[in-house]
Tab-separated table of C-alpha atoms in Angstrom:
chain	number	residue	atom	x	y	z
G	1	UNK	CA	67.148	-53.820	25.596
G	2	UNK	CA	64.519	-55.106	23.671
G	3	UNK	CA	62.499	-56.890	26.340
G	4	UNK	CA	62.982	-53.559	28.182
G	5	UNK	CA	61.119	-51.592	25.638
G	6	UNK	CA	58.296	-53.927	25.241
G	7	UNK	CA	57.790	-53.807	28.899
G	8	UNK	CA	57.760	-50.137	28.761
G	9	UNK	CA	55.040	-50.037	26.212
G	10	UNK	CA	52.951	-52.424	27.903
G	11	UNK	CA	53.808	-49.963	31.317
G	12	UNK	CA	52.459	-46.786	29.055
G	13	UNK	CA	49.821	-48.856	27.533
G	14	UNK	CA	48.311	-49.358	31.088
G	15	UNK	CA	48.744	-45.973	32.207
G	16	UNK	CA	46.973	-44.535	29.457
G	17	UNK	CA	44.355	-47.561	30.425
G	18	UNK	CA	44.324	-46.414	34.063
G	19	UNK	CA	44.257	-42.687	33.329
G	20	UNK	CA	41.701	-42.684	30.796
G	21	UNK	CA	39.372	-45.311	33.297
G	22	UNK	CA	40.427	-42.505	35.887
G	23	UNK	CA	38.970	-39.642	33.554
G	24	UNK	CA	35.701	-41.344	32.399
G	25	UNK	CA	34.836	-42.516	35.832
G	26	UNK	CA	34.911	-39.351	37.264
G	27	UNK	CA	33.813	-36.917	34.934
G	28	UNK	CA	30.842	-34.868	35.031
G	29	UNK	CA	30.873	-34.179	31.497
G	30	UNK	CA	29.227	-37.903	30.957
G	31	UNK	CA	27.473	-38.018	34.183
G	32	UNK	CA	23.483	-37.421	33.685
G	33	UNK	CA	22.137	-34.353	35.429
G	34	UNK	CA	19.559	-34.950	37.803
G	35	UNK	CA	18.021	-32.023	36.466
G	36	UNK	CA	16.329	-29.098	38.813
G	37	UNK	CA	17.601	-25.774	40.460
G	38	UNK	CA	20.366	-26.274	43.366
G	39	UNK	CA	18.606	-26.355	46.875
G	40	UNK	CA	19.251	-23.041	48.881
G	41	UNK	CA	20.137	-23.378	52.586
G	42	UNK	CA	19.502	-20.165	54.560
G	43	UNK	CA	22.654	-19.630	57.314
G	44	UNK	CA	20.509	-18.514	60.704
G	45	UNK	CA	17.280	-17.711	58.260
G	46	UNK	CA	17.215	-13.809	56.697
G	47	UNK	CA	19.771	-12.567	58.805
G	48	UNK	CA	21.739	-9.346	59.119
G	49	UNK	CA	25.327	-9.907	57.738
G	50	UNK	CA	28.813	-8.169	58.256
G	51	UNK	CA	32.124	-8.082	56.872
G	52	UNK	CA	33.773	-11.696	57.275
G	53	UNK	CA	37.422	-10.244	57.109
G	54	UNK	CA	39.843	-10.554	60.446
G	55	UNK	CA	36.565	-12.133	62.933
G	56	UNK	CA	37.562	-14.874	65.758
G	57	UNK	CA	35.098	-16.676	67.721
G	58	UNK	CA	35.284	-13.913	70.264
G	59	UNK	CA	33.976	-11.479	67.829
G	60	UNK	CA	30.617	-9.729	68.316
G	61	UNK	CA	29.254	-9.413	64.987
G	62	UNK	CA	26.375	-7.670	66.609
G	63	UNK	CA	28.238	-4.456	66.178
G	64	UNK	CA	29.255	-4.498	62.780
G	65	UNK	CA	26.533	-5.343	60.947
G	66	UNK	CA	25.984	-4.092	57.822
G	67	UNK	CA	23.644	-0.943	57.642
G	68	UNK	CA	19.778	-2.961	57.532
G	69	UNK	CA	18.329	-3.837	54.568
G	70	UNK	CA	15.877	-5.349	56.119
G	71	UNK	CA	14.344	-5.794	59.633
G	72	UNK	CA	15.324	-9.382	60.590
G	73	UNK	CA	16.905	-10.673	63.649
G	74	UNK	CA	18.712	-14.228	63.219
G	75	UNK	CA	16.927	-17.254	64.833
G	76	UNK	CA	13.904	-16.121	65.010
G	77	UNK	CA	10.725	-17.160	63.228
G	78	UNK	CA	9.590	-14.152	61.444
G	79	UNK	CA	13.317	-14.664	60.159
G	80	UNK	CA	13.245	-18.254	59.124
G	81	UNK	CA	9.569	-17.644	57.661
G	82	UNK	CA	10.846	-14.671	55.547
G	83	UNK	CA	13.389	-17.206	54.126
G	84	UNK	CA	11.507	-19.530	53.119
G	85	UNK	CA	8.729	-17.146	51.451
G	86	UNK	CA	12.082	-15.871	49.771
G	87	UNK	CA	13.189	-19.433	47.934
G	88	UNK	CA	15.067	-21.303	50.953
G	89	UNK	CA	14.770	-25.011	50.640
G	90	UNK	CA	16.267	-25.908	54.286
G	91	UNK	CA	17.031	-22.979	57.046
G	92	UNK	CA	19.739	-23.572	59.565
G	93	UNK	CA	19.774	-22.319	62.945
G	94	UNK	CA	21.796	-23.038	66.118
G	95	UNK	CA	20.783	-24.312	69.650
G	96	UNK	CA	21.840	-23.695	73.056
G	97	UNK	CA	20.417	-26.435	75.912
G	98	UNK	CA	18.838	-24.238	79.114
G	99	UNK	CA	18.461	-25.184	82.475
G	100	UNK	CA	15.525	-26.368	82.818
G	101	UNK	CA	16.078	-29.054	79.772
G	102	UNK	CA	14.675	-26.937	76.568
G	103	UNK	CA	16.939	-25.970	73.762
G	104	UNK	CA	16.990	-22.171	72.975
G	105	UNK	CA	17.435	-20.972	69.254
G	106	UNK	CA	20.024	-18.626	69.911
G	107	UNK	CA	23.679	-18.534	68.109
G	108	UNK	CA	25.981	-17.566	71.183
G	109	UNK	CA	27.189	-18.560	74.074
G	110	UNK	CA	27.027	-15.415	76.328
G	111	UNK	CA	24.065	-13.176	76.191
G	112	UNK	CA	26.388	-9.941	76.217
G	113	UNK	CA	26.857	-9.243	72.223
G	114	UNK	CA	23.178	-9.000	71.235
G	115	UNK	CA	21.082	-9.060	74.154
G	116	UNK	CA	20.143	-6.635	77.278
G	117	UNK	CA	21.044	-10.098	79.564
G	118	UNK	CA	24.411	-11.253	80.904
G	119	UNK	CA	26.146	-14.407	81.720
G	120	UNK	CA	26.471	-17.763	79.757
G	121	UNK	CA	23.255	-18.215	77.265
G	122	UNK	CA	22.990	-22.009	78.947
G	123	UNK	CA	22.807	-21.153	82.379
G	124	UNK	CA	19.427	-19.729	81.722
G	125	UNK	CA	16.078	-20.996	81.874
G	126	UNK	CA	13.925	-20.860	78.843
G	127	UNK	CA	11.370	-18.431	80.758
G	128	UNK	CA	14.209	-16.049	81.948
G	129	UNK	CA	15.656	-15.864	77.641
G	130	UNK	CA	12.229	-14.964	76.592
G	131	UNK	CA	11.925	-11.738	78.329
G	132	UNK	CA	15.102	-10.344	76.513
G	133	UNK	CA	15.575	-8.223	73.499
G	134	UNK	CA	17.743	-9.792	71.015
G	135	UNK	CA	17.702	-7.277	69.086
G	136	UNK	CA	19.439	-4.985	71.685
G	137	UNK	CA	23.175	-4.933	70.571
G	138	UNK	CA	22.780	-4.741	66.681
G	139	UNK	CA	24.659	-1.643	64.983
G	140	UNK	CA	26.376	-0.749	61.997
G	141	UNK	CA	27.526	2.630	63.037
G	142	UNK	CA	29.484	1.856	66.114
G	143	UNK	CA	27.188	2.882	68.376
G	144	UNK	CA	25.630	5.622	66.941
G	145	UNK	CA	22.126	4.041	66.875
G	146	UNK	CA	20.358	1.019	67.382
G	147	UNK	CA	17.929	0.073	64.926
G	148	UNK	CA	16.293	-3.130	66.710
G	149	UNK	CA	16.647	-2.351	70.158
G	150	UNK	CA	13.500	-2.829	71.445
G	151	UNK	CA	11.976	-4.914	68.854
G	152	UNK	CA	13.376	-8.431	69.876
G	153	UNK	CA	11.727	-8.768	73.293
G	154	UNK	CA	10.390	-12.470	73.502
G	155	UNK	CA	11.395	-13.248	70.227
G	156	UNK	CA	13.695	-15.882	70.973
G	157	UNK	CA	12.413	-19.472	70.459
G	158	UNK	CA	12.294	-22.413	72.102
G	159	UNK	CA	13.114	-25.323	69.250
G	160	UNK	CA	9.606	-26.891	69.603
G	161	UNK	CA	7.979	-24.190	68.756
G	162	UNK	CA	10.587	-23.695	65.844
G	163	UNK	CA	9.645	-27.625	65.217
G	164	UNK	CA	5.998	-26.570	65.665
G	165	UNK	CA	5.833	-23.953	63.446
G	166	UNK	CA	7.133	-25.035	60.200
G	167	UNK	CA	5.884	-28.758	60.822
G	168	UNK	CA	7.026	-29.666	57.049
G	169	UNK	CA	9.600	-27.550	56.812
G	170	UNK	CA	13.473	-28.700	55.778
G	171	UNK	CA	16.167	-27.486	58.607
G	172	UNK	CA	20.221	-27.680	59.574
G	173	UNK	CA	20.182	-27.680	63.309
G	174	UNK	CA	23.917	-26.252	64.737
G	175	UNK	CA	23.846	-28.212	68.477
G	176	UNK	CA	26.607	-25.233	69.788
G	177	UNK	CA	27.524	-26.904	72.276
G	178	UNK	CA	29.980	-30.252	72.724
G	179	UNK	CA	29.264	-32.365	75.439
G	180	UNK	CA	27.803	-35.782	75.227
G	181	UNK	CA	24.733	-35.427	77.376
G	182	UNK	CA	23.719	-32.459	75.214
G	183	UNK	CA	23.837	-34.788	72.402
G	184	UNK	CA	21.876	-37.352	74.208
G	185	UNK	CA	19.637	-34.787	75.219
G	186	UNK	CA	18.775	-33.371	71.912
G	187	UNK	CA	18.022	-37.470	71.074
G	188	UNK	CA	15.626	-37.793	73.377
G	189	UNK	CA	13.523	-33.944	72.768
G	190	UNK	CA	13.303	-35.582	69.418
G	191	UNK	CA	12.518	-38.915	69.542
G	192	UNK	CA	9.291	-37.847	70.170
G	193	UNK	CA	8.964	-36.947	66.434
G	194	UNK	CA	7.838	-39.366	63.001
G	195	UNK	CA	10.900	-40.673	61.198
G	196	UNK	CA	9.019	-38.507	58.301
G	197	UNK	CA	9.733	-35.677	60.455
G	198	UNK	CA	12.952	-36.661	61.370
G	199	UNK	CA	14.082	-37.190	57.728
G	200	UNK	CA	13.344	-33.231	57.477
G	201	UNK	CA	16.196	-32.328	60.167
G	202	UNK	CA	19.550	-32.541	59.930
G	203	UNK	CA	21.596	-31.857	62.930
G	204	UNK	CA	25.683	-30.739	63.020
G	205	UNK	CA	28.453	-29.677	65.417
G	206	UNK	CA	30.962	-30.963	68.046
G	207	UNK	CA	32.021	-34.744	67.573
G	208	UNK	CA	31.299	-36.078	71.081
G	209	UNK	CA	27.418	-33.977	71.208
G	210	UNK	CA	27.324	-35.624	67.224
G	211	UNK	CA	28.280	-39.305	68.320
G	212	UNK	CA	25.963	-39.387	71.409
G	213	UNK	CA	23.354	-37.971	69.515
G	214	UNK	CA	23.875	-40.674	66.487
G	215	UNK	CA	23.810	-43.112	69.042
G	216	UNK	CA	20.749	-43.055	70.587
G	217	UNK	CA	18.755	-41.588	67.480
G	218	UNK	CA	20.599	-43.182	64.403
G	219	UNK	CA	17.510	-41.887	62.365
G	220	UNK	CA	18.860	-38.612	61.851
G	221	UNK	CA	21.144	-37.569	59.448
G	222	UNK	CA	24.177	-35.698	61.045
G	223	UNK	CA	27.772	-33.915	60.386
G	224	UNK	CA	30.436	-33.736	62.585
G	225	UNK	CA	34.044	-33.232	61.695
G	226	UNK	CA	34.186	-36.839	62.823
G	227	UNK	CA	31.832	-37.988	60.195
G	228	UNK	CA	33.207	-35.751	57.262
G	229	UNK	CA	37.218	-37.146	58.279
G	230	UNK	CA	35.609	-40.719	58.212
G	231	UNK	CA	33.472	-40.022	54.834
G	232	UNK	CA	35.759	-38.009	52.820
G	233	UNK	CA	39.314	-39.415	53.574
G	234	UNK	CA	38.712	-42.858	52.104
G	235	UNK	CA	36.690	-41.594	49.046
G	236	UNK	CA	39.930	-39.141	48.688
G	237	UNK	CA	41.793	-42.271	48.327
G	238	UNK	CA	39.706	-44.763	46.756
G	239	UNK	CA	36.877	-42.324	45.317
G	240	UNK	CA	38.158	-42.113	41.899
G	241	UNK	CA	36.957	-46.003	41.401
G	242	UNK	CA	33.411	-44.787	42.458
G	243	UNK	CA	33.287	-46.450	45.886
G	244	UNK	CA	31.535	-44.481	48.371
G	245	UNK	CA	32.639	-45.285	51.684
G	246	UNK	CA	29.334	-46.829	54.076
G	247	UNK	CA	30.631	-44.390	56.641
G	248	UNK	CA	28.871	-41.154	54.226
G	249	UNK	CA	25.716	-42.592	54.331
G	250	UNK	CA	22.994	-40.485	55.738
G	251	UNK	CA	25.148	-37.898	56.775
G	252	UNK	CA	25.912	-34.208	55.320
G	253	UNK	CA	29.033	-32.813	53.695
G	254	UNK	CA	30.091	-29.293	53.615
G	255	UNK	CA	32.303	-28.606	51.059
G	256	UNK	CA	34.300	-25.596	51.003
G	257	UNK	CA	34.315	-23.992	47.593
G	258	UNK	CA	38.224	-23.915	47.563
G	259	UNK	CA	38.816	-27.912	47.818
G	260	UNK	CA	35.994	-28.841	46.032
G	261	UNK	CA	38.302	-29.406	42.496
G	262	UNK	CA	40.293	-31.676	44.354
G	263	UNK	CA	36.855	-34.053	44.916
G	264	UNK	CA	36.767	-37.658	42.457
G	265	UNK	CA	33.727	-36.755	40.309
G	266	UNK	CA	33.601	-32.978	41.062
G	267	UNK	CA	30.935	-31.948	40.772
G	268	UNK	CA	27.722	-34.009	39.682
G	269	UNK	CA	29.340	-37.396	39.796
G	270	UNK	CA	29.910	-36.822	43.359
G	271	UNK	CA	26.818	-35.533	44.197
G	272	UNK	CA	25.215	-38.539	42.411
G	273	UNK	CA	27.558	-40.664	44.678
G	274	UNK	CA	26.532	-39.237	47.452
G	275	UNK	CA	22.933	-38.990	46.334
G	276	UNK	CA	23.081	-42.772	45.937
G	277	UNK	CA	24.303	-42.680	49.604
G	278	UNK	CA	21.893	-40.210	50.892
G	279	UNK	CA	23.921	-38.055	51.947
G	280	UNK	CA	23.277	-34.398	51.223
G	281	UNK	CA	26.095	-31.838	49.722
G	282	UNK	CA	26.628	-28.340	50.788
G	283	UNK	CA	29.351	-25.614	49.398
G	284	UNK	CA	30.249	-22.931	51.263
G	285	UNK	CA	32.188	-20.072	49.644
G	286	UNK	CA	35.869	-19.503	50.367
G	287	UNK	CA	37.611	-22.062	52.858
G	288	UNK	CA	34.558	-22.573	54.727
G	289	UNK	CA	36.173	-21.341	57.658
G	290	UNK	CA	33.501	-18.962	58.879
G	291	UNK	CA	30.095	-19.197	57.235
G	292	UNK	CA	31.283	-17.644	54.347
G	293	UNK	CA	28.152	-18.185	51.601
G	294	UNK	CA	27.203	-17.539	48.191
G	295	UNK	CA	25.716	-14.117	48.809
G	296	UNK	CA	25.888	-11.702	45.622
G	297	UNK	CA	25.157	-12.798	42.005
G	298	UNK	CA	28.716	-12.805	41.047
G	299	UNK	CA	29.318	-15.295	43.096
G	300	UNK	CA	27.228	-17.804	41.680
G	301	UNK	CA	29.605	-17.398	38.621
G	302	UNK	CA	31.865	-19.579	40.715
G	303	UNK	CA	29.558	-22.401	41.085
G	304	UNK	CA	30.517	-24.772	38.309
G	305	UNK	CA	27.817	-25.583	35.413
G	306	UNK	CA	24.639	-27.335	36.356
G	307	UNK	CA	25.980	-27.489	39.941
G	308	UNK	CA	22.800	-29.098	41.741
G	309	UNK	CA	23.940	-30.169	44.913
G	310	UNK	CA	22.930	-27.550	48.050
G	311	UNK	CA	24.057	-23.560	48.328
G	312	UNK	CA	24.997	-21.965	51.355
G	313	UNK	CA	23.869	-18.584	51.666
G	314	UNK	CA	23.963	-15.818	53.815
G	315	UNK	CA	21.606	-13.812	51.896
G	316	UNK	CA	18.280	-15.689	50.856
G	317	UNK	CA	17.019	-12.546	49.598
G	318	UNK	CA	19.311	-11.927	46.786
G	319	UNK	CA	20.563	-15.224	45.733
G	320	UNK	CA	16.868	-16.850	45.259
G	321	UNK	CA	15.575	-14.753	42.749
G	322	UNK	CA	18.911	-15.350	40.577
G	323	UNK	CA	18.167	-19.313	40.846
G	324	UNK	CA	14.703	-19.818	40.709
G	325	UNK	CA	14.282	-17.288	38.695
């Protein structure tokens, strides 16, 4: 009995070792701050937003927008230069590959929900998208009017001239597509481009576009839900010694707001992890399930203390002022 209770002891004694390691390891309380604001990501530039409640992926958000606040059309440049001169440190955007082997900014994959065109976005020369009106389906009064139809003929860009454009400029690319040729595709339109330049892009979506792409440019940092599963599952496991898994380096994580208290190190340890790693670190608000972003100032309450990884936002225009500020 005796022998038992000295082994128990020496059982707590390590515990209490193992816990307290566990605790100091990972806590931001004595992790150094890099110091500096949080970089802001713009989702599809200064955009007009609508209610994220009960949407699917066939939803055309076109036609619930919000009632304007402003007079910006998503993907475009006027859009992604109005987010920048707002505060945005990196703008994302999505591209579609066309038929005759450019890549259209453009977020869906039928023309039907905001354009005067029809049929699948990719079937589409570059030419034949640049003589329609984005801007033709928006409305926030079901119908009623139609405040930008009209104003978005030609506006949508080809990604060179996005590339062209804002030659210093920090972006998330969304490749919309899946396939691996598109992947390999994208590699070779920018291969063409300085590994300074490169170092500026990031590029996410579908695993097999991701994985060709990585291939065949392994210069440019990338997210896939291949790449997070391969990053985050072992540091789930074994982060909480401070090993960082080689698989997260140069790649981005998105972090839902939700399952970020569950991260080892949440949240500057991690980011310094990942920092170390070069890998960037986004949160999203909610579950992350469909853009949701940190759009109002009371939702950068939620944002823990000091937080200076990367924001997601939806609205650029609101949420700069309260962080640079």
């Amino acid at each position: 009995m005796k022998r038992f209770k000295q082994n128990m002891k020496k059982l707590f004694i390590l515990l209490f070792i193992l816990i307290a390691f566990m605790y100091v390891n990972n806590s931001s309380l004595l992790t150094k701050n890099n110091g500096g604001n949080p970089l802001l990501l713009a989702h599809r530039g200064m955009a007009q937003t609508f209610p994220m409640e009960d949407i699917s992926n066939d939803t055309c958000t076109a036609k619930m927008i919000y009632e304007p606040e402003h007079l910006y059309i998503e993907n475009t440049i006027p859009s992604m230069e109005a987010a920048f001169k707002a505060g945005a440190d990196i703008v994302e955007f999505d591209i579609q590959p066309t038929t005759d082997g450019e890549f259209a900014v453009f977020h869906d994959w039928t023309l039907e929900c905001r354009t005067d065109g029809k049929g699948v976005t990719r079937e589409h020369t570059m030419e034949e998208l640049k003589q329609l009106d984005i801007g033709y389906g928006y409305t926030s009064d079901n119908g009623k009017t139609y405040p930008f139809r009209g104003k978005g003929v030609g506006f949508m860009p080809a990604l060179n001239e996005v590339l062209t454009y804002f030659p210093k400029e920090n972006f998330l690319i969304h490749i919309k597509g899946n396939e691996k040729n598109e992947g390999e595709q994208l590699a070779k339109y920018l291969s063409v481009f300085p590994k300074e330049r490169l170092n500026q892009l990031t590029v996410y979506g579908g695993n097999e576009a991701i994985k060709a792409l990585k291939e065949h440019l392994p210069e440019i940092r990338v997210m896939s839900m291949d790449t997070m599963k391969s990053c985050m599952l072992p540091y789930i496991a074994l982060g909480w010694t401070g090993y960082v898994p080689s698989s997260c380096e140069h790649t981005q994580i998105h972090l839902p707001e939700e399952y970020s208290s569950f991260i080892w190190g949440w949240p500057n340890k991690f980011i310094n992890r990942m920092d170390n790693a070069d890998a960037r670190v986004v949160i999203a608000a909610g579950n992350g399930g469909w853009s949701e972003g940190f759009d109002t100032k009371e939702d950068l309450k939620r944002l823990p203390k000091n937080y200076n990884g990367i924001i997601w936002t939806n609205r650029i225009d609101i949420i700069a002022p309260s962080i640079k500020e």
